[in-house]
mmCIF file of C-alpha atoms and ligand atoms in Angstrom:
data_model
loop_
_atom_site.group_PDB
_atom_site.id
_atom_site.type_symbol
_atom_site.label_atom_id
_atom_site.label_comp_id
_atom_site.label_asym_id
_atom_site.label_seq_id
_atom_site.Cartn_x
_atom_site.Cartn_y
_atom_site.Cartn_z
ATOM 1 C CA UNK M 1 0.000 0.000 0.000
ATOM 2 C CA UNK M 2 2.565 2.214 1.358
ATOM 3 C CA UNK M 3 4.772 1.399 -1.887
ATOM 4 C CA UNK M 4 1.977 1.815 -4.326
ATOM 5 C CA UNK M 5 1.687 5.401 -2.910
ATOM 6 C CA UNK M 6 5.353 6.140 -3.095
ATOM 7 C CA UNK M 7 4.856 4.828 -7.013
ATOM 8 C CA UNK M 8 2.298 7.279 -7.252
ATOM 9 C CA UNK M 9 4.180 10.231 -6.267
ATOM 10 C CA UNK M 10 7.629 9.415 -8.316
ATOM 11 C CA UNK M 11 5.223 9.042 -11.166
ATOM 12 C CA UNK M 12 3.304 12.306 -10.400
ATOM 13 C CA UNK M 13 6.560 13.994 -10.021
ATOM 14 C CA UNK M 14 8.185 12.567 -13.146
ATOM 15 C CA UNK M 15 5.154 13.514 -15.225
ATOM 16 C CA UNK M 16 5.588 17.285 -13.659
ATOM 17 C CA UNK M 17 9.302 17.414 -15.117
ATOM 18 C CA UNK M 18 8.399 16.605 -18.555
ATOM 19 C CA UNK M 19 5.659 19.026 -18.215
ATOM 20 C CA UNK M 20 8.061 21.849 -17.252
ATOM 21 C CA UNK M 21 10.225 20.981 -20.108
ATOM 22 C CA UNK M 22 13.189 19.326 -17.418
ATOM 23 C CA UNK M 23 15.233 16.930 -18.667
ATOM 24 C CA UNK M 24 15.487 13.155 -17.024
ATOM 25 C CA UNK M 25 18.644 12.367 -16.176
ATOM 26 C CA UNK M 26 19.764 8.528 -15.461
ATOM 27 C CA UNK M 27 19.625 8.941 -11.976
ATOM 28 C CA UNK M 28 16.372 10.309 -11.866
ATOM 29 C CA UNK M 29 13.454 7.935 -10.962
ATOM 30 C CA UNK M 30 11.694 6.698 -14.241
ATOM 31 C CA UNK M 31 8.682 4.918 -14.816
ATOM 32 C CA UNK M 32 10.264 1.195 -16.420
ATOM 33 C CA UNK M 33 8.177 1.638 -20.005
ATOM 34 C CA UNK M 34 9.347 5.234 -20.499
ATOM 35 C CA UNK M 35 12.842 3.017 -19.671
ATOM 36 C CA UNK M 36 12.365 0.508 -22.133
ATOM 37 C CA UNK M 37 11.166 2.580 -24.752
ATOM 38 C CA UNK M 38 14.017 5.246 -24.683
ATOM 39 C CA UNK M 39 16.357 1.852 -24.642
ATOM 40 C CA UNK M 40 14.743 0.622 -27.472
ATOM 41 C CA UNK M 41 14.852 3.720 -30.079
ATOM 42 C CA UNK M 42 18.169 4.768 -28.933
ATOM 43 C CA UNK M 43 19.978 1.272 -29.731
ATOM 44 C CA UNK M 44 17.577 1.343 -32.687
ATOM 45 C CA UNK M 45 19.289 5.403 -33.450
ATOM 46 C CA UNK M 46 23.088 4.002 -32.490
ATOM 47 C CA UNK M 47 22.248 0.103 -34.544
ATOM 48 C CA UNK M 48 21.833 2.722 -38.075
ATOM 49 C CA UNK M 49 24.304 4.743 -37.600
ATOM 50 C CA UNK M 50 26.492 1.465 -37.452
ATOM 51 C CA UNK M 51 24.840 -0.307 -39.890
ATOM 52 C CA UNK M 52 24.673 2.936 -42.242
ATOM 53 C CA UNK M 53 28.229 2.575 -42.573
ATOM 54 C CA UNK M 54 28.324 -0.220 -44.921
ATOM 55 C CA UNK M 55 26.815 1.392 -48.109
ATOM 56 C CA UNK M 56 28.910 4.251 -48.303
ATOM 57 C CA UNK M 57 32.050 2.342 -46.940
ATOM 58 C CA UNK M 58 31.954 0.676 -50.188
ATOM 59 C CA UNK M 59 32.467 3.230 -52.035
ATOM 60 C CA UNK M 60 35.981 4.317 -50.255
ATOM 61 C CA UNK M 61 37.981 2.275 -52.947
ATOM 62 C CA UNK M 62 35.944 3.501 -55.181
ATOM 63 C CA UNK M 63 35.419 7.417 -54.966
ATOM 64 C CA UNK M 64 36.528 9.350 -57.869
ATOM 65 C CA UNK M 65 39.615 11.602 -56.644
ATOM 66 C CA UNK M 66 41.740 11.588 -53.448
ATOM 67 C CA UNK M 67 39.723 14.887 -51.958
ATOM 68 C CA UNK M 68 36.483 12.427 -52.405
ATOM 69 C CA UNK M 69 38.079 9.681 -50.782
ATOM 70 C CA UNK M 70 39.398 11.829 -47.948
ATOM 71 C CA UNK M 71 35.843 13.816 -47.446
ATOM 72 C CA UNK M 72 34.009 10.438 -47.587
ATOM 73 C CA UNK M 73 36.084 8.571 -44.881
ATOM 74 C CA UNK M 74 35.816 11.084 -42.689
ATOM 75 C CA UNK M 75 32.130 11.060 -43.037
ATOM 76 C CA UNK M 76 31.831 7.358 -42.536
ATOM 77 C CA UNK M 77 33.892 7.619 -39.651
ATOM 78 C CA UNK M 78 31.562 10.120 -38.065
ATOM 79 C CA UNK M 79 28.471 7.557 -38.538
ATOM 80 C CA UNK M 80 31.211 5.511 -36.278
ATOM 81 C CA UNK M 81 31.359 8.199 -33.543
ATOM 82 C CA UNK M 82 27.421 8.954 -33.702
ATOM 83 C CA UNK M 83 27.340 5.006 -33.132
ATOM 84 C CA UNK M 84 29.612 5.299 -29.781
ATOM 85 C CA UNK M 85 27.639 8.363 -28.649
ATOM 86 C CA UNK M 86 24.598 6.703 -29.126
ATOM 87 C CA UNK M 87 25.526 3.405 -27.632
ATOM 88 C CA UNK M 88 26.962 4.924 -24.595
ATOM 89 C CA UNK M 89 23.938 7.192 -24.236
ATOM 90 C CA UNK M 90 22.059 3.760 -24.254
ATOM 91 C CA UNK M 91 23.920 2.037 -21.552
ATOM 92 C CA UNK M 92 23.060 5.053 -18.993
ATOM 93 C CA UNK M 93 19.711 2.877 -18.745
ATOM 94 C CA UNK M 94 20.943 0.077 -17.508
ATOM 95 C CA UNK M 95 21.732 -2.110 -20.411
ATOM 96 C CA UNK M 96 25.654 -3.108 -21.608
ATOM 97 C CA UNK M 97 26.421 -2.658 -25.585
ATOM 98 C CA UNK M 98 26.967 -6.218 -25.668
ATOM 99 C CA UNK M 99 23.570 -6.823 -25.070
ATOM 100 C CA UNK M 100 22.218 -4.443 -27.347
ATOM 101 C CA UNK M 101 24.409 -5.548 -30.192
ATOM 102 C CA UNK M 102 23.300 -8.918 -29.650
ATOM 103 C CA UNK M 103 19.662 -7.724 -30.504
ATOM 104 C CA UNK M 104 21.192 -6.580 -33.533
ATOM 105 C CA UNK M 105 22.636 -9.485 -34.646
ATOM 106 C CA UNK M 106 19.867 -11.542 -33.908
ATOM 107 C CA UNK M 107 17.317 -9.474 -35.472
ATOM 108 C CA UNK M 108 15.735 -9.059 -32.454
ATOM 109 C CA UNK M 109 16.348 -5.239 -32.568
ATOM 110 C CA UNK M 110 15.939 -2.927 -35.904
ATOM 111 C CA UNK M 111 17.979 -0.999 -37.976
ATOM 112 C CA UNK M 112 16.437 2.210 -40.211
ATOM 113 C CA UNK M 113 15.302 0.477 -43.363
ATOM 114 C CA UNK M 114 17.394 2.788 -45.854
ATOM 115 C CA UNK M 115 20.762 0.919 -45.124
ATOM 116 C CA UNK M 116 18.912 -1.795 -46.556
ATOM 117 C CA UNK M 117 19.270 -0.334 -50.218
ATOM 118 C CA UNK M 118 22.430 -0.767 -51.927
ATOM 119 C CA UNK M 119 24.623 1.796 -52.986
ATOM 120 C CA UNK M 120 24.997 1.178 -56.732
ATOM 121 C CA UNK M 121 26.792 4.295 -58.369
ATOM 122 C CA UNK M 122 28.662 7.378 -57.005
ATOM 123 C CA UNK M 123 25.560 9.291 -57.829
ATOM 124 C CA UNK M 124 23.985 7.051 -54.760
ATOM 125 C CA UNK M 125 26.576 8.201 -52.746
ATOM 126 C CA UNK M 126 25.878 11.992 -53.169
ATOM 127 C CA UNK M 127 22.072 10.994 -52.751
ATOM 128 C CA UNK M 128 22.705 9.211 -49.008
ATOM 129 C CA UNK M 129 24.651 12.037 -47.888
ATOM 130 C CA UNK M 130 21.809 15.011 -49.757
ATOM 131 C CA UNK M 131 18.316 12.847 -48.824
ATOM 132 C CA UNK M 132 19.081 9.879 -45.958
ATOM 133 C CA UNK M 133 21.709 12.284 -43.815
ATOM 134 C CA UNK M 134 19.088 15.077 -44.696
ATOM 135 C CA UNK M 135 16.068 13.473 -43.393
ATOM 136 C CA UNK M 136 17.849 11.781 -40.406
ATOM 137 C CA UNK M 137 18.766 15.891 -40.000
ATOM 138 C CA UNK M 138 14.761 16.762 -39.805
ATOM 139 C CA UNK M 139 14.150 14.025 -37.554
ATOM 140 C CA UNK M 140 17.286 14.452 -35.171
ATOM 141 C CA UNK M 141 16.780 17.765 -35.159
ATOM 142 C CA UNK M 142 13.382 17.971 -33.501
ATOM 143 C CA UNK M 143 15.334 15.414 -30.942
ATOM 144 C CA UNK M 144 17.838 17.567 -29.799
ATOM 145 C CA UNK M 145 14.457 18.598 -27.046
ATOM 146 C CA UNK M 146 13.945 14.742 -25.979
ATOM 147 C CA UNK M 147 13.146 14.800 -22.712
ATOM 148 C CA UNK M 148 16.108 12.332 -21.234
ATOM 149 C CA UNK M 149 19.247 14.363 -20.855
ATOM 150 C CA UNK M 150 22.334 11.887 -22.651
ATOM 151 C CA UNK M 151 19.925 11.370 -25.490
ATOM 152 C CA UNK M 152 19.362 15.308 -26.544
ATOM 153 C CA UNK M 153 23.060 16.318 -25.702
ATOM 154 C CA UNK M 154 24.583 13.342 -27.913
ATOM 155 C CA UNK M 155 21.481 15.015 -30.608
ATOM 156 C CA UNK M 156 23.148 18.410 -30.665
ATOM 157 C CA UNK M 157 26.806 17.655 -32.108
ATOM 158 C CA UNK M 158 25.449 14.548 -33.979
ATOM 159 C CA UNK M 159 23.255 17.293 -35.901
ATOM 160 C CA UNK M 160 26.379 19.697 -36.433
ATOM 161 C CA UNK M 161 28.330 16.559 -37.801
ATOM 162 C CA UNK M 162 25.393 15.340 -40.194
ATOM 163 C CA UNK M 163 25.122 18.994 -41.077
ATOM 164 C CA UNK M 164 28.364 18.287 -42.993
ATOM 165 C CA UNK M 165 26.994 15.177 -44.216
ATOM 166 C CA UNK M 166 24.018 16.482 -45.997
ATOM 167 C CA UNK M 167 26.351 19.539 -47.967
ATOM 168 C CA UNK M 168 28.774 17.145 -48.831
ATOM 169 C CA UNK M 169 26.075 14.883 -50.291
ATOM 170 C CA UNK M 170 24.745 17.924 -52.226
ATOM 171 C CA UNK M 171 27.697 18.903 -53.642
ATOM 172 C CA UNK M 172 28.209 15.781 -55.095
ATOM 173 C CA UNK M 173 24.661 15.937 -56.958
ATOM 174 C CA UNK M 174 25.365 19.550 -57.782
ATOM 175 C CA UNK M 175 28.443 18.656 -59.555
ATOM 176 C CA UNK M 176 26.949 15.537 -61.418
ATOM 177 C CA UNK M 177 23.751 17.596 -62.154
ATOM 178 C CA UNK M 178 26.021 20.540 -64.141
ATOM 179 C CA UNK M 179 27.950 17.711 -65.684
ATOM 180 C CA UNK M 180 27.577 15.674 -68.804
ATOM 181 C CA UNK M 181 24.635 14.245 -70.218
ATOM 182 C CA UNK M 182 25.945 10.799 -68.676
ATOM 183 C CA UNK M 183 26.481 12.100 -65.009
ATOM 184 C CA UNK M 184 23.106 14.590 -65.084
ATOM 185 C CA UNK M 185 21.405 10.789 -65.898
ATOM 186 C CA UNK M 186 23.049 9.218 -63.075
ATOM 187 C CA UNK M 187 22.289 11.879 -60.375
ATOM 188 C CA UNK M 188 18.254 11.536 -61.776
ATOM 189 C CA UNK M 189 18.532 8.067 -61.364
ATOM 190 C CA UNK M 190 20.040 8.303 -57.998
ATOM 191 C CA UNK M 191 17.108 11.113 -56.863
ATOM 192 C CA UNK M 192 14.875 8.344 -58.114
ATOM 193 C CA UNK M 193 15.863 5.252 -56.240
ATOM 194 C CA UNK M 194 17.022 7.268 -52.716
ATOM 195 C CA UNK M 195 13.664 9.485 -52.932
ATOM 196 C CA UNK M 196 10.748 7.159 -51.472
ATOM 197 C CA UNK M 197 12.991 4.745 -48.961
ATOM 198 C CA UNK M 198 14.321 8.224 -47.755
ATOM 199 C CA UNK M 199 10.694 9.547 -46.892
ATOM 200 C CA UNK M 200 10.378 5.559 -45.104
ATOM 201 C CA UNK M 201 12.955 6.504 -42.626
ATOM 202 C CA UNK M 202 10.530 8.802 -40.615
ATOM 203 C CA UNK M 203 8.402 5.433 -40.020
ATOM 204 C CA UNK M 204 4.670 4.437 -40.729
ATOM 205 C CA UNK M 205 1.724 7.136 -41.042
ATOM 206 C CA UNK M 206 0.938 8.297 -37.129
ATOM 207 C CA UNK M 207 -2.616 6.090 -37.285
ATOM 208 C CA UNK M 208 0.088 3.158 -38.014
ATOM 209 C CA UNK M 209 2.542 4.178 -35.366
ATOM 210 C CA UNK M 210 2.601 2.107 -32.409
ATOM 211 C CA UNK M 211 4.991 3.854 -30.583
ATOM 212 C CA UNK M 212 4.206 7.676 -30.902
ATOM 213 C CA UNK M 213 1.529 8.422 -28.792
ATOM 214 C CA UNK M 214 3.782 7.425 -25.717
ATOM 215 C CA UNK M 215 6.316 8.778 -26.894
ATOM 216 C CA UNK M 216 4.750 11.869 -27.495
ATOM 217 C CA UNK M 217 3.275 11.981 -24.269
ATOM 218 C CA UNK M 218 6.680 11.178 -22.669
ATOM 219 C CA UNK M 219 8.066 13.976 -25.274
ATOM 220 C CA UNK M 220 10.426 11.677 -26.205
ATOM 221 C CA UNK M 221 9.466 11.816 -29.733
ATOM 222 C CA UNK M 222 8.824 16.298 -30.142
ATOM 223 C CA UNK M 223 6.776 15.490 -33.711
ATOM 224 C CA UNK M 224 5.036 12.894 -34.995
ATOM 225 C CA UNK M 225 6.641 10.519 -37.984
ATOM 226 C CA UNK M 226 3.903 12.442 -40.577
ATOM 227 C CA UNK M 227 4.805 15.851 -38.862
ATOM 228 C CA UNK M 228 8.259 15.100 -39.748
ATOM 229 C CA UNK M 229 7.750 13.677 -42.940
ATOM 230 C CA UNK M 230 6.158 16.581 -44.198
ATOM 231 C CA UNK M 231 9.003 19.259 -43.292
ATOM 232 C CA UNK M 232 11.631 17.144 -45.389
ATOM 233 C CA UNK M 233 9.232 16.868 -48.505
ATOM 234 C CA UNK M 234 8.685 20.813 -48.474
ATOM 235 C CA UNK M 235 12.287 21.690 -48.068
ATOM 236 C CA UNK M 236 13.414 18.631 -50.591
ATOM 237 C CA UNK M 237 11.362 20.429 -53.383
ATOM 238 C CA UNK M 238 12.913 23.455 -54.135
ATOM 239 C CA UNK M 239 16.567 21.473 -53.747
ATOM 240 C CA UNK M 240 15.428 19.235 -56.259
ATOM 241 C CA UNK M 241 14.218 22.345 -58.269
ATOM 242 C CA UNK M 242 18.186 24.296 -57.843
ATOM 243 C CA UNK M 243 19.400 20.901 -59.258
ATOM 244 C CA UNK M 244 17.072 20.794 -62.060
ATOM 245 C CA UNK M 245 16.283 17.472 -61.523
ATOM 246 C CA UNK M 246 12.937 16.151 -62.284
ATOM 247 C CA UNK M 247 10.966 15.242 -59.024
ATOM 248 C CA UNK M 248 10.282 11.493 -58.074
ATOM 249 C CA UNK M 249 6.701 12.007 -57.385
ATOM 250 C CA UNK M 250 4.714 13.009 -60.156
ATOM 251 C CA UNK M 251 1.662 13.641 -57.502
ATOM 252 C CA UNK M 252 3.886 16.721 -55.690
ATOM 253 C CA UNK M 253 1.707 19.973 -55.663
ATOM 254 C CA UNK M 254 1.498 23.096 -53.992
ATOM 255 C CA UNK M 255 -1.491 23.020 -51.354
ATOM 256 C CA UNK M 256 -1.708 27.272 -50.807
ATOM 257 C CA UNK M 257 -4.396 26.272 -47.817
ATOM 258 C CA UNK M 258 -2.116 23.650 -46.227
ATOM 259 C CA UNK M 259 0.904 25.424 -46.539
ATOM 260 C CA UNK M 260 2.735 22.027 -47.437
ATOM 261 C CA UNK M 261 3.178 19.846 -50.691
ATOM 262 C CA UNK M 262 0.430 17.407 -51.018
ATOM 263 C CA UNK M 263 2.491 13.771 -52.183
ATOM 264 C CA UNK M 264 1.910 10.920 -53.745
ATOM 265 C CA UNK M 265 1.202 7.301 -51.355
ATOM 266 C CA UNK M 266 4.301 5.754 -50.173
ATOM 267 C CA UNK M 267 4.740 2.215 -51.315
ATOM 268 C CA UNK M 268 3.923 0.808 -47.333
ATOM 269 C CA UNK M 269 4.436 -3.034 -48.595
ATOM 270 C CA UNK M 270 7.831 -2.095 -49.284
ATOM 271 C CA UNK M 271 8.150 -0.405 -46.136
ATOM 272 C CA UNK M 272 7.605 -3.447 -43.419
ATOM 273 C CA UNK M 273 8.924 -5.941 -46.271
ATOM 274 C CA UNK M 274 12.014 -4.054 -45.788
ATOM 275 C CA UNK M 275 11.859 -3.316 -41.501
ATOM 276 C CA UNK M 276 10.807 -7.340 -41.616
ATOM 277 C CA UNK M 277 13.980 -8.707 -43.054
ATOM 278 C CA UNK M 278 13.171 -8.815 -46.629
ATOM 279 C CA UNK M 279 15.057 -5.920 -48.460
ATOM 280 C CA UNK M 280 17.096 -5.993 -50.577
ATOM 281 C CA UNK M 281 20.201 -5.852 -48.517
ATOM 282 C CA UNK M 282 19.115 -6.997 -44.935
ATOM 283 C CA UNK M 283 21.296 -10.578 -44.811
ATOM 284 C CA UNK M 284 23.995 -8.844 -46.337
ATOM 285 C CA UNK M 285 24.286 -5.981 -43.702
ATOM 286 C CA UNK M 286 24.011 -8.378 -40.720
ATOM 287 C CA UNK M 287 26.246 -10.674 -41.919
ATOM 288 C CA UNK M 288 28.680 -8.424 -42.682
ATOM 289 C CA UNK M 289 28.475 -6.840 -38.753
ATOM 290 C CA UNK M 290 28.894 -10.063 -37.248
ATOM 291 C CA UNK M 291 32.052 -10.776 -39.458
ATOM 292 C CA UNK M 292 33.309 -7.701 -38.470
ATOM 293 C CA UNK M 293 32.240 -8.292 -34.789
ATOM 294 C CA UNK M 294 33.968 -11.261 -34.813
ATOM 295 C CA UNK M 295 37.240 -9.787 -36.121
ATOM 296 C CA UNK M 296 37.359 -7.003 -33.892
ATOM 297 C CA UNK M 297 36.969 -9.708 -30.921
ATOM 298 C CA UNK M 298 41.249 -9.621 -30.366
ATOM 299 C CA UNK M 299 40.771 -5.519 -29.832
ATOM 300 C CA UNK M 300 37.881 -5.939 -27.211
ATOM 301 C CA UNK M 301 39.964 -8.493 -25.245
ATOM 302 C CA UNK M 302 43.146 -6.531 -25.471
ATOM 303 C CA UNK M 303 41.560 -3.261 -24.181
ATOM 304 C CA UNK M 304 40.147 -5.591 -21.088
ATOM 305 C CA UNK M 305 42.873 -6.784 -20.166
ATOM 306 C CA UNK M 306 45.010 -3.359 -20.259
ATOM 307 C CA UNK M 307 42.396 -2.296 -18.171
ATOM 308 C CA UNK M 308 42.520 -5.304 -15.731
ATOM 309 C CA UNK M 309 46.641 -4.331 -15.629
ATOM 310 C CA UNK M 310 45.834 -0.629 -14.842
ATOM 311 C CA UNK M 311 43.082 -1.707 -12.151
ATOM 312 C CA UNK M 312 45.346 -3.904 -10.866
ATOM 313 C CA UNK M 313 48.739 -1.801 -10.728
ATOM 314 C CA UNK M 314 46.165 0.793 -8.844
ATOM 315 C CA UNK M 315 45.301 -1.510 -6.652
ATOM 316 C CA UNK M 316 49.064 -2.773 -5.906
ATOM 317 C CA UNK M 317 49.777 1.305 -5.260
ATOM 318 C CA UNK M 318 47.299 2.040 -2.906
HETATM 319 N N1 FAQ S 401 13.320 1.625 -40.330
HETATM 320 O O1 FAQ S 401 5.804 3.076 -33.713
HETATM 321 P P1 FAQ S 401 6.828 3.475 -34.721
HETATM 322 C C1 FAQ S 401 20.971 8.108 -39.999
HETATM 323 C C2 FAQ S 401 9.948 0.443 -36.669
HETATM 324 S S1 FAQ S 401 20.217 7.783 -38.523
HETATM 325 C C3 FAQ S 401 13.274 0.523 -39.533
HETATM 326 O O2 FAQ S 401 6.531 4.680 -35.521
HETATM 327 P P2 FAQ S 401 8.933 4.874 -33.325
HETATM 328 C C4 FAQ S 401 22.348 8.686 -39.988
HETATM 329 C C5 FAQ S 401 10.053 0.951 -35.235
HETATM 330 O O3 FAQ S 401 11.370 0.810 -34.748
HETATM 331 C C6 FAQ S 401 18.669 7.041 -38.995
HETATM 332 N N2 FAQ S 401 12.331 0.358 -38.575
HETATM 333 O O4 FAQ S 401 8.250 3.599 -33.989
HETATM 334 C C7 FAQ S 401 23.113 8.179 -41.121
HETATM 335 C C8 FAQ S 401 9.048 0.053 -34.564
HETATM 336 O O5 FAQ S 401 9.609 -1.260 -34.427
HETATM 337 P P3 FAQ S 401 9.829 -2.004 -32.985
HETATM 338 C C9 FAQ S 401 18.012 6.469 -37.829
HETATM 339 C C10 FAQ S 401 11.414 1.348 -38.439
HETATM 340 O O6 FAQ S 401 10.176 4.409 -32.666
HETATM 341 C C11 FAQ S 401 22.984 8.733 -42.381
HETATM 342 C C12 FAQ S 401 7.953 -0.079 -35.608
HETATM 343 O O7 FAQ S 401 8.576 0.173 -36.864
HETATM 344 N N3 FAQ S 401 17.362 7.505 -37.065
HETATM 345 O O8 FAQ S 401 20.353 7.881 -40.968
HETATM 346 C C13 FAQ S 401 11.417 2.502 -39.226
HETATM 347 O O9 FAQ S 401 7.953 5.620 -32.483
HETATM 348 C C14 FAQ S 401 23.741 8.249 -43.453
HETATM 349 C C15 FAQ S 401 6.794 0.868 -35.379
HETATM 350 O O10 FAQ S 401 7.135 2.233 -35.700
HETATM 351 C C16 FAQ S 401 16.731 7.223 -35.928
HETATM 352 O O11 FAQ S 401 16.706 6.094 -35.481
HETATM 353 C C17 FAQ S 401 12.425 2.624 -40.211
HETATM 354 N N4 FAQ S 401 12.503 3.683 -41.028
HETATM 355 O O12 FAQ S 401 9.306 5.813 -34.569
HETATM 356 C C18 FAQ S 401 24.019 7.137 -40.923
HETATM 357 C C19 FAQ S 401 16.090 8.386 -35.226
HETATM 358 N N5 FAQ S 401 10.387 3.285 -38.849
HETATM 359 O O13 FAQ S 401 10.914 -1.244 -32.276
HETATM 360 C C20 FAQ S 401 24.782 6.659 -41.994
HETATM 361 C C21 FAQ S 401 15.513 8.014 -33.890
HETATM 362 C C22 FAQ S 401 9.744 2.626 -37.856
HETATM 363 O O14 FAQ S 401 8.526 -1.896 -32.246
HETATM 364 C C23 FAQ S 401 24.643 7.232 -43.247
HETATM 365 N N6 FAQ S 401 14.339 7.189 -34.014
HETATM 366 N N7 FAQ S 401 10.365 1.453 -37.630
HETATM 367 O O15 FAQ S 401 10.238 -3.389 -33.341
HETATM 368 C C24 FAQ S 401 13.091 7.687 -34.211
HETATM 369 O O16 FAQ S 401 12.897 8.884 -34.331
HETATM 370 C C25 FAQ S 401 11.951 6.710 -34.224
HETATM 371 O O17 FAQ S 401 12.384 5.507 -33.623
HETATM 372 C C26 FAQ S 401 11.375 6.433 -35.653
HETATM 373 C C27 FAQ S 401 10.265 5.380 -35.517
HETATM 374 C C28 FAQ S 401 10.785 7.705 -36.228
HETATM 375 C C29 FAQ S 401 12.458 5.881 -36.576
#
């Protein structure tokens, strides 16, 4: 009785915070769904960033000068970083890494369906870094006012750093657009298979959404997937218009009372064929983690047991 009560009041008290806009930190009491849910789209959040690696890592040995090849490492590096940030911002709830990259490999946890496209020509690359880094912008954006402190700090510089991302993706479609007949083809054709898997990342419609009404509530999510949605289709228009490119979706149109593009239907078969293990590159990606997993297994034991030495040498000193 007395501890039902006490529930009561943390709850009451937790609830208040949000309401003043005060962030949770991982000290603070939390009810265990708001727990489980930030757990689970955070490892989701650090799982792509990791994952999101692979299609543009491809493409190192491949990019077309040395200032390409530099600009693009360090870009796929950064995904790294957001991964660690992520990961770490994860693990102030309670859970280890290895635990959440188990998920992973199991298929237990997701990924965000665009890594499950393959990269096929340079003009892809410039189209991940213009629409997927661009609408993982809009989205992370927005999250940078989450309500549980480690996840909106790790937000703000993973924005600056994906900031980066999206001009350097740009640039590279700006260049092929203003090229030759040949390259002007392949940035079209790039536009055209990145478009609708990009406007996927930002999840199903909101009357689909099983998550976002908590979430809302909880203001861990700050818009809903539609809400969000809709910003990066109004401000992908007139980028699409600068690279005179022809748009994707012949349905796009101007609604004056609205405000906001009206849009064609997303292809939602595709969608949860894609988050259910059936795209085009989904083995591929998670077999390719584990192998690297696996070979990175020497590092993991080598930084233990350096640390076991220093533990132990500070132990012997005291
Ligand atoms: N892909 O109820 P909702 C990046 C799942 S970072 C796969 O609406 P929620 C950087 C969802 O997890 C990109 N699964 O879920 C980069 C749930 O499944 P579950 C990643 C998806 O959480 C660029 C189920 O469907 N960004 O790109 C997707 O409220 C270039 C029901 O959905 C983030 O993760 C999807 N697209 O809203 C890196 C941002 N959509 O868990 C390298 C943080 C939904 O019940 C290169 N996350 N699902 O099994 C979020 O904002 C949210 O989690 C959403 C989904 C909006 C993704």
């Amino acid at each position: 009785m007395q501890g039902d009560a006490n529930d009561r009041e943390l709850e009451h008290s937790f609830l208040r915070r949000i309401g003043e806009e005060q962030k949770i930190e991982p000290k603070d009491w939390m009810p265990e769904a708001y727990r489980q849910s930030l757990l689970r789209q955070i490892s989701q959040h650090a799982h792509s960033e990791v994952i999101g690696m692979q299609p543009e890592g491809n493409y190192l040995t491949r990019a077309p000068s040395l200032r390409r090849k530099a600009v693009l490492l360090a870009k796929v590096q950064d995904e790294a970083g957001h991964g660690l940030y992520l990961y770490s911002a994860a693990e102030t709830l309670g859970t280890p890494r290895s635990e959440m990259i188990a998920a992973l490999q199991s298929g237990a946890a997701k990924y965000a369906s665009i890594f499950n496209y393959p990269a096929q020509t340079w003009g892809d690359v410039g189209a991940i870094g213009w629409l997927v880094d661009g609408a993982a912008i809009v989205n992370q954006v927005s999250l940078q006012r989450t309500s549980y402190g480690p996840y909106a700090r790790g937000m703000v510089r993973i924005c600056k750093e994906e900031s980066f991302h999206q001009r350097q993706g740009y640039e590279i479609m700006l260049m092929l657009a203003q090229g030759s007949a040949a390259q002007r083809r392949m940035a079209q054709d790039s536009l055209n298979r990145f478009y609708w898997p990009a406007l996927m990342m930002f999840g199903p419609t909101d009357s689909a959404s099983a998550h976002s009404a908590r979430a809302m509530q909880w203001k861990i999510k700050r818009e809903t997937n539609d809400e969000l949605r809709q910003k990066f289709i109004d401000q992908t228009v007139p980028q699409i218009e600068f690279l005179g490119l022809q748009h994707p979706d012949p349905e796009i149109c101007w609604n004056a009372e609205r405000n906001h593009y009206d849009h064609g239907e997303i292809d939602w078969d595709e969608f949860y064929a894609v988050i259910n293990g059936n795209g085009h590159c989904n083995r591929q990606r998670l077999a390719h983690h584990i192998r690297a997993h696996r070979a990175g297994a020497w590092v993991r034991d080598a930084v233990a047991a350096h640390q076991q030495k220093l533990a132990q040498r500070t132990a012997a000193a005291t």
